[in-house]
Short mmCIF file of C-alpha atoms and ligand atoms in Angstrom, two decimals:
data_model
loop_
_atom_site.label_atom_id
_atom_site.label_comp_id
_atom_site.label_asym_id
_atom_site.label_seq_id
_atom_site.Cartn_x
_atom_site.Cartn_y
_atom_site.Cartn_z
CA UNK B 341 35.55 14.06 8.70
CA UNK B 342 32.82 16.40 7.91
CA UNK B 343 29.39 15.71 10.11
CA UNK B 344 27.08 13.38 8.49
CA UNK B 345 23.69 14.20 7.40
CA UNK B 346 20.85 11.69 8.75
CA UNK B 347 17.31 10.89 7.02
CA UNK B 348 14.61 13.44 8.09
CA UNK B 349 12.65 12.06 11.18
CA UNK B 350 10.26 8.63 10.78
CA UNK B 351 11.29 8.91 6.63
CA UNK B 352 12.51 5.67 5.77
CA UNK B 353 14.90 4.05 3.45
CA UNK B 354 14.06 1.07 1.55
CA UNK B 355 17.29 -0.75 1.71
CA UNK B 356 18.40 -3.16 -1.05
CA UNK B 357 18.14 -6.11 1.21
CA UNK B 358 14.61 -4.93 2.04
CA UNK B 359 13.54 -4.32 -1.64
CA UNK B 360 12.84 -7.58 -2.96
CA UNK B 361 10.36 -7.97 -0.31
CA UNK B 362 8.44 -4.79 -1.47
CA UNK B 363 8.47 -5.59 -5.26
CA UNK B 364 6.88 -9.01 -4.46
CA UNK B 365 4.28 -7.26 -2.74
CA UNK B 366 4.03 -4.47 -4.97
CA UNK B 367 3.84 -7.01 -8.01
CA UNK B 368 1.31 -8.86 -6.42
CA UNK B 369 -1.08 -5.65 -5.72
CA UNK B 370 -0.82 -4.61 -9.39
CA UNK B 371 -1.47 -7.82 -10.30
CA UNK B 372 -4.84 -8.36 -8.57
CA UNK B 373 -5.74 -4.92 -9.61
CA UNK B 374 -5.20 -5.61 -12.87
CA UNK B 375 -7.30 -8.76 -13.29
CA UNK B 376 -10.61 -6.94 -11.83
CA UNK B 377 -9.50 -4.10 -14.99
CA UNK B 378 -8.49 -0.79 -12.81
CA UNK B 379 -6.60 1.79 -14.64
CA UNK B 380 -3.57 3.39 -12.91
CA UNK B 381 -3.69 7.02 -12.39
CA UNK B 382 -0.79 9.18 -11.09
CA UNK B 383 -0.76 12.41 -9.07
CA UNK B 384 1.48 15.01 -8.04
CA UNK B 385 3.01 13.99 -4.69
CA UNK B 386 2.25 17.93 -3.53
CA UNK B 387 -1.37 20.15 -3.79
CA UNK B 388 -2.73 23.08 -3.08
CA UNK B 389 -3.54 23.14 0.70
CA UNK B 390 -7.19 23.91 0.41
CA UNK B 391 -7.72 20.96 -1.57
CA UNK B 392 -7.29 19.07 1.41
CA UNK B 393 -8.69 21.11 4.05
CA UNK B 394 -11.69 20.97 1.73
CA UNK B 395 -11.96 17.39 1.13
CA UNK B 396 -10.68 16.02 4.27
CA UNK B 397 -12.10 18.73 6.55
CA UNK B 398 -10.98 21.31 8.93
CA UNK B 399 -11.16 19.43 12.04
CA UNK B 400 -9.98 16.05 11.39
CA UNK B 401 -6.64 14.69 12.92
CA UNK B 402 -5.37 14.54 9.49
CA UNK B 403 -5.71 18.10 7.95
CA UNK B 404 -5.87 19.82 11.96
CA UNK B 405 -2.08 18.62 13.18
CA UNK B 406 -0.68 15.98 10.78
CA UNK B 407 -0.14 17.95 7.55
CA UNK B 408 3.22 18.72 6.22
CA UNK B 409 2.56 22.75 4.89
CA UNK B 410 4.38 25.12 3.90
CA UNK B 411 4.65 28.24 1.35
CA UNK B 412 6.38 28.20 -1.28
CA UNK B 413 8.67 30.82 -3.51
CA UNK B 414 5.69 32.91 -4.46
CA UNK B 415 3.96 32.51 -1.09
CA UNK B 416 1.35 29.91 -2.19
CA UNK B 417 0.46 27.38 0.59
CA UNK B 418 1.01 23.81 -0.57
CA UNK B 419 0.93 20.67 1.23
CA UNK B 420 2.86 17.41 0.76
CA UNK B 421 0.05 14.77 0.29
CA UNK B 422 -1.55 12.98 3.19
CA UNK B 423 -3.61 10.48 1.37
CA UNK B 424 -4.60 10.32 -2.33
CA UNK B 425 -8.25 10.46 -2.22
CA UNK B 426 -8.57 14.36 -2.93
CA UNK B 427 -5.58 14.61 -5.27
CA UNK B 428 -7.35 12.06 -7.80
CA UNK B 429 -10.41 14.06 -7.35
CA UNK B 430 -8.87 16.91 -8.44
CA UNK B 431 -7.32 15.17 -11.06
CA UNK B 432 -10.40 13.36 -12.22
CA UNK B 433 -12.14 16.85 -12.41
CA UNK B 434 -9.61 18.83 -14.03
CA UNK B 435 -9.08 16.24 -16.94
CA UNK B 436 -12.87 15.58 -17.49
CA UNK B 437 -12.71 11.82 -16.14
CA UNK B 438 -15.82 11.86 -13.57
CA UNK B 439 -18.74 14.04 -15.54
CA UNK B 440 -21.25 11.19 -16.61
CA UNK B 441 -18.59 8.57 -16.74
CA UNK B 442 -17.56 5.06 -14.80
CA UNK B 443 -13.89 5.20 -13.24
CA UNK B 444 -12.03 2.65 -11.40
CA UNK B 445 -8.96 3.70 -10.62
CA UNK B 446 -5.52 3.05 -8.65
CA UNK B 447 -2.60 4.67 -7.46
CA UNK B 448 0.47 3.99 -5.51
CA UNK B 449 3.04 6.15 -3.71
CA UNK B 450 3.92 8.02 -0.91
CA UNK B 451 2.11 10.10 1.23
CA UNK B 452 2.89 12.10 4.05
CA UNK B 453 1.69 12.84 7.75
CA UNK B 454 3.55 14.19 10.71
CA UNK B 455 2.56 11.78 13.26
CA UNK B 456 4.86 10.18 16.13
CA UNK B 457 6.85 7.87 14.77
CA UNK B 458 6.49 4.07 15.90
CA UNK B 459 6.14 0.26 14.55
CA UNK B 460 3.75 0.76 11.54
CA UNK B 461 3.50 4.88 11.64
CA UNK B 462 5.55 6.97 9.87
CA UNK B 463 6.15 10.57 8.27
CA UNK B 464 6.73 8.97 4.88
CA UNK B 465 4.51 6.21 3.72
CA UNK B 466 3.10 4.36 1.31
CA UNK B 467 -0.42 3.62 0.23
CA UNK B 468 -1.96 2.02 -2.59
CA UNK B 469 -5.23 3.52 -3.35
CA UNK B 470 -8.00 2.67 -5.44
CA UNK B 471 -11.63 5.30 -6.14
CA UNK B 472 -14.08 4.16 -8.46
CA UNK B 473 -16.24 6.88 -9.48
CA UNK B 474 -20.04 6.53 -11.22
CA UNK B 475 -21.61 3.37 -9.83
CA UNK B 476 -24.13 3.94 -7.07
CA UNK B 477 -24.86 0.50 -6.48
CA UNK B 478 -23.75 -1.87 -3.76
CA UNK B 479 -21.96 -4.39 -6.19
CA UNK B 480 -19.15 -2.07 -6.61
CA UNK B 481 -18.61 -1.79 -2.79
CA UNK B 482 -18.57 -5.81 -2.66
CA UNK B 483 -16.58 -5.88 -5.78
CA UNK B 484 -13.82 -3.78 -4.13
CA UNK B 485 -13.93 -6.03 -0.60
CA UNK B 486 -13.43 -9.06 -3.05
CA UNK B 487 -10.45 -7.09 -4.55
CA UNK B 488 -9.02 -6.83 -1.11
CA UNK B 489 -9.96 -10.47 0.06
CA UNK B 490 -8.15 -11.92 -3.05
CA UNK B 491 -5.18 -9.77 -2.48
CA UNK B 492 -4.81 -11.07 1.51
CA UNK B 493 -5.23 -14.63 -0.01
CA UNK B 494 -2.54 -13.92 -2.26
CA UNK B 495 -0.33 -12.16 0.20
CA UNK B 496 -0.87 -15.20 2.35
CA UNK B 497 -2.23 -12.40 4.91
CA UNK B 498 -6.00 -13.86 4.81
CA UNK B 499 -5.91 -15.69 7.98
CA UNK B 500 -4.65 -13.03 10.40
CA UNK B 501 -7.27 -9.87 9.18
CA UNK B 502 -10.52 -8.79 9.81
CA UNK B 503 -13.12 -7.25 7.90
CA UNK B 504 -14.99 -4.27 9.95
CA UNK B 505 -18.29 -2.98 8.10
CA UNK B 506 -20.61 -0.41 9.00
CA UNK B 507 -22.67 2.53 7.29
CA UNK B 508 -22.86 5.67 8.06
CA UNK B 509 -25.64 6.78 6.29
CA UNK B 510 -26.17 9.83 4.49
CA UNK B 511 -25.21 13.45 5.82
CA UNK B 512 -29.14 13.86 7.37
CA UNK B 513 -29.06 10.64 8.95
CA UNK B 514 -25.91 11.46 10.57
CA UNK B 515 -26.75 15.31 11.65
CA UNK B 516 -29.68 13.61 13.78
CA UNK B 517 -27.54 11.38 14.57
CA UNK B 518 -24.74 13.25 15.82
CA UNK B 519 -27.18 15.10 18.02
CA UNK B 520 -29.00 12.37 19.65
CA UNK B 521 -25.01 11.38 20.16
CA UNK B 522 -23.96 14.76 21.96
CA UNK B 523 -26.94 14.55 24.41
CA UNK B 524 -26.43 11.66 25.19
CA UNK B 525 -22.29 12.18 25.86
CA UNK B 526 -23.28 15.57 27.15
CA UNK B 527 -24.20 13.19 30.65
CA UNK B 528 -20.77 11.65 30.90
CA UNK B 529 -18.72 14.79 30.16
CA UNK B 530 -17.00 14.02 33.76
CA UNK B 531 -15.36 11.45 31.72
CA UNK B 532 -13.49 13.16 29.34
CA UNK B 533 -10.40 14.69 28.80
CA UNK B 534 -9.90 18.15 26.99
CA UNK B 535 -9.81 16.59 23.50
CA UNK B 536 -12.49 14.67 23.71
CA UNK B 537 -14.70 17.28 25.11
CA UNK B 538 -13.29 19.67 21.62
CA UNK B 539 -14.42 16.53 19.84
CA UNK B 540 -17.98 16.76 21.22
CA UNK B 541 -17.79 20.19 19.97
CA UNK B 542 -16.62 19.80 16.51
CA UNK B 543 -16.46 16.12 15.21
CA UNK B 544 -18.72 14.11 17.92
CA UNK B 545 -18.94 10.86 15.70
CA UNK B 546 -14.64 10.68 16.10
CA UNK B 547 -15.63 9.99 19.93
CA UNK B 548 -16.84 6.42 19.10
CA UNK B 549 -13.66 5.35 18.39
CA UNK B 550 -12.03 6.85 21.53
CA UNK B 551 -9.35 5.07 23.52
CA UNK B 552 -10.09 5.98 26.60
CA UNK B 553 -11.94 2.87 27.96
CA UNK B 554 -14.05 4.43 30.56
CA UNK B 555 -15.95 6.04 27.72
CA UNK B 556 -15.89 3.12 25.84
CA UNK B 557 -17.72 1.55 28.33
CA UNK B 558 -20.39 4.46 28.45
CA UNK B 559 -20.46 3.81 24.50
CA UNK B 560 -21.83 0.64 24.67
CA UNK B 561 -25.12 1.85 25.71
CA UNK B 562 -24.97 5.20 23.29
CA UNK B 563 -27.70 5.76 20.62
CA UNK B 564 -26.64 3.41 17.40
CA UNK B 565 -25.73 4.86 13.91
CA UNK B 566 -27.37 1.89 12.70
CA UNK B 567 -31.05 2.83 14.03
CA UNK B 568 -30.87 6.38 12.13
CA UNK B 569 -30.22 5.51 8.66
CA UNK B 570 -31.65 6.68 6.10
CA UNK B 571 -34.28 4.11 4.39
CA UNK B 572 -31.84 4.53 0.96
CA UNK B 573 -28.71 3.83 3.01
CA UNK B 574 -29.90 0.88 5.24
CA UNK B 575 -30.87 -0.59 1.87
CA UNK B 576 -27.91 -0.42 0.14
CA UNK B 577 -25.82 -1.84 3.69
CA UNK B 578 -28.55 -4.90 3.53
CA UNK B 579 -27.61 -5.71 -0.50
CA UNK B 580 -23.93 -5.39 0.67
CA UNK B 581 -24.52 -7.48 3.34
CA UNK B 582 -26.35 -9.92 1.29
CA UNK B 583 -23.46 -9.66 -1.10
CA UNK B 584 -20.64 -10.50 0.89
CA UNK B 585 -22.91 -13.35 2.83
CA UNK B 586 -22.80 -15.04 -0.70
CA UNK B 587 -19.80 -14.28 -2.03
CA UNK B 588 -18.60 -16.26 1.57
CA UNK B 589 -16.70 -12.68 2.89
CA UNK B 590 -17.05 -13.26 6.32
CA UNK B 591 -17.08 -9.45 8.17
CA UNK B 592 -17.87 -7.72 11.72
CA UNK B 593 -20.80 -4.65 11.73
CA UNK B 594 -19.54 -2.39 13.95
CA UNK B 595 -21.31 0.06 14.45
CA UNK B 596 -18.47 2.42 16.14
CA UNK B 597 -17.02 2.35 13.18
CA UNK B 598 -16.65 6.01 11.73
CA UNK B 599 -13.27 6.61 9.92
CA UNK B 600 -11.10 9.58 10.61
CA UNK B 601 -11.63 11.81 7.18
CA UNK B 602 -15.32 14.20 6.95
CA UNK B 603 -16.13 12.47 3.03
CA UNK B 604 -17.67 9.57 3.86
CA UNK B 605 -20.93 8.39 3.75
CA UNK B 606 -23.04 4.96 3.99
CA UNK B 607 -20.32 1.86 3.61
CA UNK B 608 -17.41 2.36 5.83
CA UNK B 609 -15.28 -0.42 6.18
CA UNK B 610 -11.63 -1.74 7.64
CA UNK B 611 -9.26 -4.54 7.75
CA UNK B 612 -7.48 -5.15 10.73
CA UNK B 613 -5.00 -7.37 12.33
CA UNK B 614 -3.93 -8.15 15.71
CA UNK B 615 -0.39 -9.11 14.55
CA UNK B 616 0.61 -5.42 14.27
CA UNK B 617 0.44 -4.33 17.96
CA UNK B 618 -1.16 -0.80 18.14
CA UNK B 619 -0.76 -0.36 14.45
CA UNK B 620 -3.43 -2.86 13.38
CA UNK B 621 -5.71 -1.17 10.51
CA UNK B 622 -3.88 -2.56 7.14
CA UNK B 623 -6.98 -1.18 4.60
CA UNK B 624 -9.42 1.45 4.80
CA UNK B 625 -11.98 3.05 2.43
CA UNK B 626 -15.53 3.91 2.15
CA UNK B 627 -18.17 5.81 -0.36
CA UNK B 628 -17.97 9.18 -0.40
CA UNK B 629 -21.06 10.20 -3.10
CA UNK B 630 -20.89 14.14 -2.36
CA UNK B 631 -17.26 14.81 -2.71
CA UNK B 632 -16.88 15.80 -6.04
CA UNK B 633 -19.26 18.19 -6.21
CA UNK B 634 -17.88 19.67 -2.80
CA UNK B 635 -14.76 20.22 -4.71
CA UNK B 636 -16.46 21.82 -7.41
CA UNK B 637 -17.10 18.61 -10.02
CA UNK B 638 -20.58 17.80 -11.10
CA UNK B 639 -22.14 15.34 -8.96
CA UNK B 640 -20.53 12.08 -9.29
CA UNK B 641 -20.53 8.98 -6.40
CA UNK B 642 -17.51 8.04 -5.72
CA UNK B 643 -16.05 4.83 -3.46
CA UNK B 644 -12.48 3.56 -2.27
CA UNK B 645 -10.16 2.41 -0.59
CA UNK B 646 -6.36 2.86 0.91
CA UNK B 647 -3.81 0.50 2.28
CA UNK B 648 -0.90 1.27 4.00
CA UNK B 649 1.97 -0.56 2.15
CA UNK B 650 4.84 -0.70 5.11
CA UNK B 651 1.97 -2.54 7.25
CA UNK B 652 1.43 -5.30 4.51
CA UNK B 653 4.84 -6.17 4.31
CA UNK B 654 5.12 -5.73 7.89
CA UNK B 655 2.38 -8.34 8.55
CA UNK B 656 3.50 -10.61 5.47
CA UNK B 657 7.25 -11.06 7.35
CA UNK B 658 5.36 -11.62 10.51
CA UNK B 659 3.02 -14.21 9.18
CA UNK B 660 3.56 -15.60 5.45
CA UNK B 661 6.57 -18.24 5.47
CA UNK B 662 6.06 -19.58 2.41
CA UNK B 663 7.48 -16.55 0.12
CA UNK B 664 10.24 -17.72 -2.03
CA UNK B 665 11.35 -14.42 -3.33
CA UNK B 666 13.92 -14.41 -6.46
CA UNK B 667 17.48 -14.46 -6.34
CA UNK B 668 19.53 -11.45 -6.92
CA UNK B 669 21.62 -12.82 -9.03
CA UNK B 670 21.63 -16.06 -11.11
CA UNK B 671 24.85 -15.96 -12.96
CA UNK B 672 28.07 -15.00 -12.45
CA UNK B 673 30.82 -13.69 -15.43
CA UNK B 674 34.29 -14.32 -14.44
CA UNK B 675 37.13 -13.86 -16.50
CA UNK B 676 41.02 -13.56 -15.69
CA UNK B 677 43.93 -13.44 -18.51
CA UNK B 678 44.84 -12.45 -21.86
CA UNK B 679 42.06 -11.23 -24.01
CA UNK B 680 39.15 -12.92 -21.87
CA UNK B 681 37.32 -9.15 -21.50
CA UNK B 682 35.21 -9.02 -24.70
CA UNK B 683 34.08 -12.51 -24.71
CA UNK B 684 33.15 -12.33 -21.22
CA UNK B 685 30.88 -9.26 -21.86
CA UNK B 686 29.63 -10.50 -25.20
CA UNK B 687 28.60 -14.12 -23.85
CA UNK B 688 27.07 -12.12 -20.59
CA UNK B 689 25.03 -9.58 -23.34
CA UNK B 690 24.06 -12.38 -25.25
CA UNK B 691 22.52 -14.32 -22.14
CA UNK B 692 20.67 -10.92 -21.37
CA UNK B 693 19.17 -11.01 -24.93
CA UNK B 694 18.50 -14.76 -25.15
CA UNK B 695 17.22 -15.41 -21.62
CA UNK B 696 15.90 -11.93 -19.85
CA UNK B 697 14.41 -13.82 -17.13
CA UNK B 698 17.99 -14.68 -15.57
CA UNK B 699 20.07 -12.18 -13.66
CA UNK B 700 23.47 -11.94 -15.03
CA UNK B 701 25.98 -10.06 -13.43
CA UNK B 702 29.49 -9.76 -14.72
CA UNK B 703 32.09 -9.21 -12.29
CA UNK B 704 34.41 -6.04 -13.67
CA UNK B 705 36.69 -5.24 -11.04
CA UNK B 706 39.68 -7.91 -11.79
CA UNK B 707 41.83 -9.67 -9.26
CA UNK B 708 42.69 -13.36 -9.31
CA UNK B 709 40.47 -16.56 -10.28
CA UNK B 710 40.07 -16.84 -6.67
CA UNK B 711 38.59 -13.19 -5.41
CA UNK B 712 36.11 -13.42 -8.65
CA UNK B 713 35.01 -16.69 -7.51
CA UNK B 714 34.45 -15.05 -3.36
CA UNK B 715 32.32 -12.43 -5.35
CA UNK B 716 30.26 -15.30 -7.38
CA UNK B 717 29.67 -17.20 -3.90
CA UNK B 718 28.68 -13.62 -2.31
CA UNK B 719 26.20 -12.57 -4.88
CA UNK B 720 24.02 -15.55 -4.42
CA UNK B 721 24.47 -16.49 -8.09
CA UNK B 722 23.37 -20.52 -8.61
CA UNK B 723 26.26 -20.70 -11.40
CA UNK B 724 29.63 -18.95 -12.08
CA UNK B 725 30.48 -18.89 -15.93
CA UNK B 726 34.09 -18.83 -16.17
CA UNK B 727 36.42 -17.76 -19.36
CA UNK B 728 40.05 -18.00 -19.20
CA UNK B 729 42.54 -17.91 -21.73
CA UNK B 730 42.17 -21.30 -22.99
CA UNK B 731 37.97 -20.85 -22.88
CA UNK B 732 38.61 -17.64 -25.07
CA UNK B 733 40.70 -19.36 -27.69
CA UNK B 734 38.38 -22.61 -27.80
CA UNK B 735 35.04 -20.89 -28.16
CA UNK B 736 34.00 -22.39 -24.48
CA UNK B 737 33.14 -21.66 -21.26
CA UNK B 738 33.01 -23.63 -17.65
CA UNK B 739 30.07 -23.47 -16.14
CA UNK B 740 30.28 -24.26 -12.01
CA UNK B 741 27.40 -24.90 -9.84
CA UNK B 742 28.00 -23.02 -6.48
CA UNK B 743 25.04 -24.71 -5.20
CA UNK B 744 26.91 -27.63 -5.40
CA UNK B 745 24.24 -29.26 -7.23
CA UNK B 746 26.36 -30.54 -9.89
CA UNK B 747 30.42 -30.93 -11.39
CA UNK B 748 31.90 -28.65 -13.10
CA UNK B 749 31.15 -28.57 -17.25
CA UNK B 750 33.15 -27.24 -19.75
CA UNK B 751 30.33 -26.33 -22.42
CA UNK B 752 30.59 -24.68 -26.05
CA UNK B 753 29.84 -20.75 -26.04
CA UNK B 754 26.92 -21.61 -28.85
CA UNK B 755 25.48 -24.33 -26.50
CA UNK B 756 25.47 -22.05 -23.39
CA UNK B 757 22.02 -20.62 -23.65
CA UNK B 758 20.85 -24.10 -23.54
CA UNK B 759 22.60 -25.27 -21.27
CA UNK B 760 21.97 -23.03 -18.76
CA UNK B 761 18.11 -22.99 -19.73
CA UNK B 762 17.52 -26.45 -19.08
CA UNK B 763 20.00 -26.28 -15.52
CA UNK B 764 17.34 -23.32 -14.48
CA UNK B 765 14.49 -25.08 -15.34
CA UNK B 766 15.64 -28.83 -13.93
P1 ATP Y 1499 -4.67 5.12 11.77
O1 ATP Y 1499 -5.95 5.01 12.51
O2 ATP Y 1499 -3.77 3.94 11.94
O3 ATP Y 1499 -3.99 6.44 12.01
P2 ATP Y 1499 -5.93 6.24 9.47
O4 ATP Y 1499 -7.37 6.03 9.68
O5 ATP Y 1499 -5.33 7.56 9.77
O6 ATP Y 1499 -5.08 5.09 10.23
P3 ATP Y 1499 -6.24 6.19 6.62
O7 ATP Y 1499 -6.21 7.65 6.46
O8 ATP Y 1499 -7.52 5.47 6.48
O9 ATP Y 1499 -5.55 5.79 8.01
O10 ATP Y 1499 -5.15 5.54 5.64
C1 ATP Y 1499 -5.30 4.22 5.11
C2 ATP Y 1499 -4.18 3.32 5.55
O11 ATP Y 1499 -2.91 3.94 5.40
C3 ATP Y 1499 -4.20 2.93 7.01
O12 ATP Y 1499 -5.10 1.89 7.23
C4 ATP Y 1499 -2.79 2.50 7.24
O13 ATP Y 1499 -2.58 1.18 6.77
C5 ATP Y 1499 -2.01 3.46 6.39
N1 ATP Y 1499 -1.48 4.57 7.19
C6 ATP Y 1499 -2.12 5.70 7.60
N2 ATP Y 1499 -1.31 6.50 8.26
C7 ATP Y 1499 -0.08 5.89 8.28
C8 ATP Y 1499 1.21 6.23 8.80
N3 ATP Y 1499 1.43 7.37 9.41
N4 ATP Y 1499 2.23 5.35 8.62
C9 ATP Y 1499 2.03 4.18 7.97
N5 ATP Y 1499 0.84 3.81 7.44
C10 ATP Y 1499 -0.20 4.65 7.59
MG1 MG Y 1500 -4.24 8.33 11.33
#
């Protein structure tokens, strides 16, 4: 036998038994997001790799060691997308959607980062994002933590996450106080390994959410983010505050709080869990007000959010037991004998047609009454329709419950549909 080939390293299949699973969530997400009115917007799964070393920055995690790069044909340097932020940026700018205009929008779809792969980390993922450009004001940042909020409640996720809040003030208030910061880490250099010591060099602020608990003790006694805001930026954290107080959000200010990518600016904010292990951020998102124009839009504010897909469904099997998700199959065609093909297919068309909601499957592969019927118990189907020769000439067709809910019925082919609409719905 010729050598098999294997799935590239922490890419995943979504197997059909896993599916189901995934669309409920999935339906569920598009659902919420489509009560508060966000538009979906879809972008190329690969960019141009400046895009993101522009937007995300040089020396974050993300665009320093976790991109997947490489040239293509004409020796053009393009980059399979990490997250989705700066590809609907570009987008938005290119088609004219941000200038002077209100935007809340929402993708979905994989995104790639090579990272070690473990429980809740992978090469290929999924995220479902959502950037609303335009609106400066707080409401919007509350009105996307309610959109979140509602989704955990409907996810039955609500009681096992977290909401982390902080600001991070505007790019002034941060340069003072990343230096205020590096003198003050400057005194406990002893305490750091190599990376973090690069860090103090280049992105100082990524230190607050170090590991390393030695340092994390130091932290606790480090200048606050908090005490250098800006006056506009502690405002707008107090209305958000004040928002989320009476909207009954309940949420943690932590003021280590930073995020990994160099676009943000005052609201920062995360959900975690502890049922995850290591892997416990589910959502994370922030306003990032100067990074259209940084890649070459006219001004516009912008403010979003990204979830991580395989960690919601992750934490919904771990904690939600109350999903019933749909059968596969509802209804089972079997048909053995003399001229039983057609009227098998036609009755199973005509239940596609007259009730869409039901799975039908027909079985097509032959063999005996009694291999048909192993195939109707397999597929999960509540009832096998059956057609034999005598069903074919009479017009009829027995219906059997293989949920054992109730006898056998031999029922007219005209009377099926309702039938079988009031056994579904009984
Ligand atoms: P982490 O700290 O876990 O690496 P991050 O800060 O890099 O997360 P973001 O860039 O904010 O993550 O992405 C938003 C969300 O996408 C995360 O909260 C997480 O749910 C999900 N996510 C990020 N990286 C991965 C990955 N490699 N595999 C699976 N999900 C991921
Ligand atoms: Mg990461």
């Amino acid at each position: 036998m010729a050598k098999t080939i294997q799935a590239i390293r922490g890419m995943n299949d979504c197997l059909p038994t896993e599916t189901p699973l995934w669309q409920w969530v999935e339906t569920k997400v598009r659902s919420v997001l489509a009560s508060y009115g966000y538009a979906e917007i879809r972008m190329p799964v690969v960019e141009s790799t400046p895009l993101f070393a522009r937007a995300i920055g040089e020396v974050t995690d993300v665009v320093s060691k976790e991109m997947f790069t490489f040239d293509d044909r004409d020796n053009e340097s393009l980059t399979l997308r990490p997250e989705g932020t700066a590809g609907c940026v570009r987008a938005g700018i290119e088609h004219g959607l941000l200038y002077n205009q209100e935007q809340r929008l929402w993708y979905m779809g994989p995104m790639f980062r090579y990272e070690r792969p473990q429980k809740g980390r992978y090469r290929q993922f999924h995220q479902v994002g959502v950037e609303i450009f335009g609106i400066p004001n707080p409401e919007i940042d509350a009105e996307l933590i309610m959109l979140t909020a509602r989704l955990w409640k409907d996810l039955g996720i609500f009681e096992h996450v977290t909401l982390q809040l902080n600001s991070i003030g505007s790019l002034e208030a941060r340069q003072n106080y990343r230096t205020a910061l590096v003198t003050f880490l400057e005194q406990h250099i002893d305490l750091m390994n190599d990376e973090e010591k690069e860090r103090l060099v280049k992105n100082p602020l990524r230190i607050l959410d170090t590991k390393n608990e030695a340092l994390q003790q130091v932290l606790n006694d480090a200048p606050k983010l908090l005490d250098y805001l800006d006056e506009e930026s502690r405002q707008h954290f107090a209305q958000l505050c004040g928002l989320l107080d009476a909207v009954g959000i309940r949420y943690e200010v932590n003021p280590k709080l930073v995020r990994g990518l160099d676009y943000y600016n005052k609201t920062v904010f995360e959900w975690v869990t502890s049922a995850l292990g290591a892997q416990g951020t589910v959502c994370g998102g922030g306003r990032y007000d100067g990074l259209v124009e940084q890649l070459g839009g006219h001004a516009a504010c912008g403010v979003g959010f990204a979830m991580g897909l395989e960690r919601l469904v992750l934490l919904v099997q771990e904690v939600n037991r109350q999903i019933v998700l749909p059968r596969a199959v509802d209804i089972y065609v079997v048909y053995a004998g003399e001229n039983t093909t057609l009227p098998a297919f036609r009755l199973a068309e005509k239940l596609r047609s007259e009730l869409p909601h039901l799975r039908t499957m027909t079985h097509c592969s032959g063999g005996n009454f009694k291999k048909q019927f192993k195939r109707a118990d397999k597929s999960g189907a509540k009832f096998a329709l059956v057609i034999g020769e005598s069903e074919a000439q009479n017009q009829q067709v027995v219906v059997k419950d293989l949920l054992g809910g109730s006898e056998q019925q031999i029922v007219a082919l005209n009377e099926v549909v309702a039938y079988l609409t009031q056994a579904f719905n009984a």
